[in-house]
Amino acid sequence: MEMSKKEDIYKDDFVKELMNNIDLVEPSDQFTNKVMDSVMQDWLAKPIEMKKPISRNQWIWISGLILLVVLILLGTDVRTLVNATDNVFLNQLDNTFLQPIHHILSKVFESLIQLPAMVYIIAIAFAGLAAFDRIAHKLLQH
């Protein structure tokens, strides 16, 4: 270790001596502007693309899977099938998971049925406008 410290001291002295003999040059007034222009040119030539964490196809698959699970839970009486078995695990699963989900989904659909038809018409109109805007935007870009 002692040897490397001595070498570092000699190197430091050597560098200091070299730097004393060199005159520093001041950059021109436009130096910062030129550097920033160069950086912007590089940035514009290769723009950074942000990738969405979840793609549209993945959202479609996730939504479809959730819809399928909801339809299975509401359309078939999974709870009756699970209760018919004498399996302790399945009965526990029904009590902690299936029964609350079935209750919540039933309440949600009951409240959705009670909404006036105008709410659904407006929601479909907004969805149609959003789809039209997206299609028009894509057509105008090409």
mmCIF file of C-alpha atoms in Angstrom:
data_model
loop_
_atom_site.group_PDB
_atom_site.id
_atom_site.type_symbol
_atom_site.label_atom_id
_atom_site.label_comp_id
_atom_site.label_asym_id
_atom_site.label_seq_id
_atom_site.Cartn_x
_atom_site.Cartn_y
_atom_site.Cartn_z
ATOM 1 C CA MET A 1 0.000 0.000 0.000
ATOM 2 C CA GLU A 2 2.813 2.396 0.849
ATOM 3 C CA MET A 3 4.239 2.001 -2.630
ATOM 4 C CA SER A 4 1.005 2.910 -4.366
ATOM 5 C CA LYS A 5 0.531 6.010 -2.168
ATOM 6 C CA LYS A 6 3.991 7.230 -3.113
ATOM 7 C CA GLU A 7 3.282 6.593 -6.785
ATOM 8 C CA ASP A 8 0.023 8.529 -6.487
ATOM 9 C CA ILE A 9 1.869 11.473 -4.917
ATOM 10 C CA TYR A 10 4.420 11.470 -7.734
ATOM 11 C CA LYS A 11 1.682 11.240 -10.348
ATOM 12 C CA ASP A 12 -0.194 14.060 -8.672
ATOM 13 C CA ASP A 13 2.923 16.237 -8.632
ATOM 14 C CA PHE A 14 3.613 15.361 -12.260
ATOM 15 C CA VAL A 15 0.086 16.310 -13.334
ATOM 16 C CA LYS A 16 0.263 19.560 -11.340
ATOM 17 C CA GLU A 17 3.561 20.432 -13.016
ATOM 18 C CA LEU A 18 2.109 19.706 -16.454
ATOM 19 C CA MET A 19 -0.930 21.832 -15.762
ATOM 20 C CA ASN A 20 1.184 24.762 -14.559
ATOM 21 C CA ASN A 21 2.935 24.900 -17.927
ATOM 22 C CA ILE A 22 -0.323 24.938 -19.916
ATOM 23 C CA ASP A 23 -2.324 28.071 -20.428
ATOM 24 C CA LEU A 24 -6.060 27.559 -20.162
ATOM 25 C CA VAL A 25 -8.102 28.750 -23.112
ATOM 26 C CA GLU A 26 -11.448 30.411 -22.530
ATOM 27 C CA PRO A 27 -14.271 29.037 -24.690
ATOM 28 C CA SER A 28 -15.982 31.360 -27.109
ATOM 29 C CA ASP A 29 -19.231 33.102 -26.235
ATOM 30 C CA GLN A 30 -21.131 30.754 -28.546
ATOM 31 C CA PHE A 31 -19.625 27.554 -27.086
ATOM 32 C CA THR A 32 -22.657 26.651 -24.963
ATOM 33 C CA ASN A 33 -25.049 27.400 -27.816
ATOM 34 C CA LYS A 34 -23.042 25.247 -30.226
ATOM 35 C CA VAL A 35 -22.898 22.331 -27.778
ATOM 36 C CA MET A 36 -26.638 22.555 -27.082
ATOM 37 C CA ASP A 37 -27.393 22.777 -30.813
ATOM 38 C CA SER A 38 -25.323 19.647 -31.354
ATOM 39 C CA VAL A 39 -27.133 17.839 -28.560
ATOM 40 C CA MET A 40 -30.519 18.873 -29.967
ATOM 41 C CA GLN A 41 -29.502 17.741 -33.481
ATOM 42 C CA ASP A 42 -28.568 14.324 -32.093
ATOM 43 C CA TRP A 43 -31.780 14.157 -30.088
ATOM 44 C CA LEU A 44 -33.935 15.110 -33.071
ATOM 45 C CA ALA A 45 -32.140 12.584 -35.272
ATOM 46 C CA LYS A 46 -32.853 9.768 -32.801
ATOM 47 C CA PRO A 47 -35.932 10.635 -30.746
ATOM 48 C CA ILE A 48 -36.502 8.663 -27.591
ATOM 49 C CA GLU A 49 -39.521 6.398 -27.806
ATOM 50 C CA MET A 50 -41.380 5.667 -24.637
ATOM 51 C CA LYS A 51 -42.782 2.166 -24.557
ATOM 52 C CA LYS A 52 -46.092 1.766 -22.811
ATOM 53 C CA PRO A 53 -45.886 -0.587 -19.837
ATOM 54 C CA ILE A 54 -48.813 -2.632 -21.132
ATOM 55 C CA SER A 55 -49.608 -2.750 -24.838
ATOM 56 C CA ARG A 56 -53.093 -2.458 -26.275
ATOM 57 C CA ASN A 57 -53.172 -6.178 -27.136
ATOM 58 C CA GLN A 58 -52.264 -7.063 -23.567
ATOM 59 C CA TRP A 59 -55.074 -4.820 -22.272
ATOM 60 C CA ILE A 60 -57.511 -6.540 -24.638
ATOM 61 C CA TRP A 61 -56.420 -9.975 -23.415
ATOM 62 C CA ILE A 62 -56.616 -8.937 -19.757
ATOM 63 C CA SER A 63 -60.064 -7.378 -20.261
ATOM 64 C CA GLY A 64 -61.270 -10.465 -22.130
ATOM 65 C CA LEU A 65 -60.018 -12.732 -19.370
ATOM 66 C CA ILE A 66 -61.733 -10.651 -16.689
ATOM 67 C CA LEU A 67 -64.957 -10.628 -18.720
ATOM 68 C CA LEU A 68 -64.741 -14.399 -19.143
ATOM 69 C CA VAL A 69 -64.267 -14.908 -15.404
ATOM 70 C CA VAL A 70 -67.211 -12.591 -14.664
ATOM 71 C CA LEU A 71 -69.420 -14.434 -17.156
ATOM 72 C CA ILE A 72 -68.439 -17.803 -15.724
ATOM 73 C CA LEU A 73 -69.099 -16.634 -12.165
ATOM 74 C CA LEU A 74 -72.458 -15.104 -13.051
ATOM 75 C CA GLY A 75 -73.596 -17.374 -15.886
ATOM 76 C CA THR A 76 -72.923 -20.660 -14.195
ATOM 77 C CA ASP A 77 -73.590 -21.298 -10.612
ATOM 78 C CA VAL A 78 -70.002 -22.139 -9.710
ATOM 79 C CA ARG A 79 -70.856 -21.851 -6.057
ATOM 80 C CA THR A 80 -73.438 -24.657 -6.310
ATOM 81 C CA LEU A 81 -70.877 -26.886 -8.022
ATOM 82 C CA VAL A 82 -68.275 -26.135 -5.366
ATOM 83 C CA ASN A 83 -70.735 -26.650 -2.497
ATOM 84 C CA ALA A 84 -71.781 -30.024 -3.945
ATOM 85 C CA THR A 85 -68.281 -31.351 -3.317
ATOM 86 C CA ASP A 86 -67.166 -32.342 0.138
ATOM 87 C CA ASN A 87 -63.707 -30.903 -0.336
ATOM 88 C CA VAL A 88 -62.680 -28.670 2.587
ATOM 89 C CA PHE A 89 -60.387 -26.544 0.416
ATOM 90 C CA LEU A 90 -63.113 -25.841 -2.162
ATOM 91 C CA ASN A 91 -65.619 -24.995 0.566
ATOM 92 C CA GLN A 92 -63.121 -22.587 2.123
ATOM 93 C CA LEU A 93 -62.467 -21.116 -1.344
ATOM 94 C CA ASP A 94 -66.202 -20.598 -1.775
ATOM 95 C CA ASN A 95 -66.584 -18.892 1.597
ATOM 96 C CA THR A 96 -63.599 -16.550 1.240
ATOM 97 C CA PHE A 97 -63.501 -15.870 -2.492
ATOM 98 C CA LEU A 98 -66.425 -17.000 -4.639
ATOM 99 C CA GLN A 99 -69.288 -15.974 -2.370
ATOM 100 C CA PRO A 100 -68.118 -12.339 -1.883
ATOM 101 C CA ILE A 101 -67.285 -11.942 -5.592
ATOM 102 C CA HIS A 102 -70.650 -13.385 -6.619
ATOM 103 C CA HIS A 103 -72.413 -11.037 -4.192
ATOM 104 C CA ILE A 104 -70.499 -7.958 -5.424
ATOM 105 C CA LEU A 105 -71.024 -8.793 -9.110
ATOM 106 C CA SER A 106 -74.727 -9.410 -8.549
ATOM 107 C CA LYS A 107 -75.106 -6.037 -6.823
ATOM 108 C CA VAL A 108 -73.163 -4.267 -9.599
ATOM 109 C CA PHE A 109 -75.340 -5.775 -12.321
ATOM 110 C CA GLU A 110 -78.522 -5.005 -10.374
ATOM 111 C CA SER A 111 -77.464 -1.356 -10.083
ATOM 112 C CA LEU A 112 -76.499 -1.226 -13.786
ATOM 113 C CA ILE A 113 -79.915 -2.550 -14.783
ATOM 114 C CA GLN A 114 -81.597 0.242 -12.821
ATOM 115 C CA LEU A 115 -79.773 2.998 -14.732
ATOM 116 C CA PRO A 116 -81.852 4.878 -17.314
ATOM 117 C CA ALA A 117 -81.362 3.979 -20.982
ATOM 118 C CA MET A 118 -80.031 7.491 -21.689
ATOM 119 C CA VAL A 119 -76.884 6.718 -19.679
ATOM 120 C CA TYR A 120 -76.092 3.791 -21.975
ATOM 121 C CA ILE A 121 -76.856 5.836 -25.091
ATOM 122 C CA ILE A 122 -74.477 8.589 -23.949
ATOM 123 C CA ALA A 123 -71.756 6.065 -23.035
ATOM 124 C CA ILE A 124 -72.034 4.403 -26.461
ATOM 125 C CA ALA A 125 -71.976 7.820 -28.153
ATOM 126 C CA PHE A 126 -68.797 8.815 -26.269
ATOM 127 C CA ALA A 127 -67.152 5.497 -27.129
ATOM 128 C CA GLY A 128 -68.107 5.980 -30.777
ATOM 129 C CA LEU A 129 -66.697 9.509 -30.808
ATOM 130 C CA ALA A 130 -63.469 8.330 -29.180
ATOM 131 C CA ALA A 131 -63.126 5.524 -31.742
ATOM 132 C CA PHE A 132 -63.856 7.927 -34.611
ATOM 133 C CA ASP A 133 -61.296 10.417 -33.265
ATOM 134 C CA ARG A 134 -58.655 7.710 -32.980
ATOM 135 C CA ILE A 135 -59.314 6.437 -36.517
ATOM 136 C CA ALA A 136 -59.328 9.966 -37.969
ATOM 137 C CA HIS A 137 -56.103 10.809 -36.122
ATOM 138 C CA LYS A 138 -54.371 7.700 -37.490
ATOM 139 C CA LEU A 139 -55.593 8.426 -41.041
ATOM 140 C CA LEU A 140 -54.351 12.008 -40.852
ATOM 141 C CA GLN A 141 -50.919 10.895 -39.637
ATOM 142 C CA HIS A 142 -50.380 8.681 -42.694
#
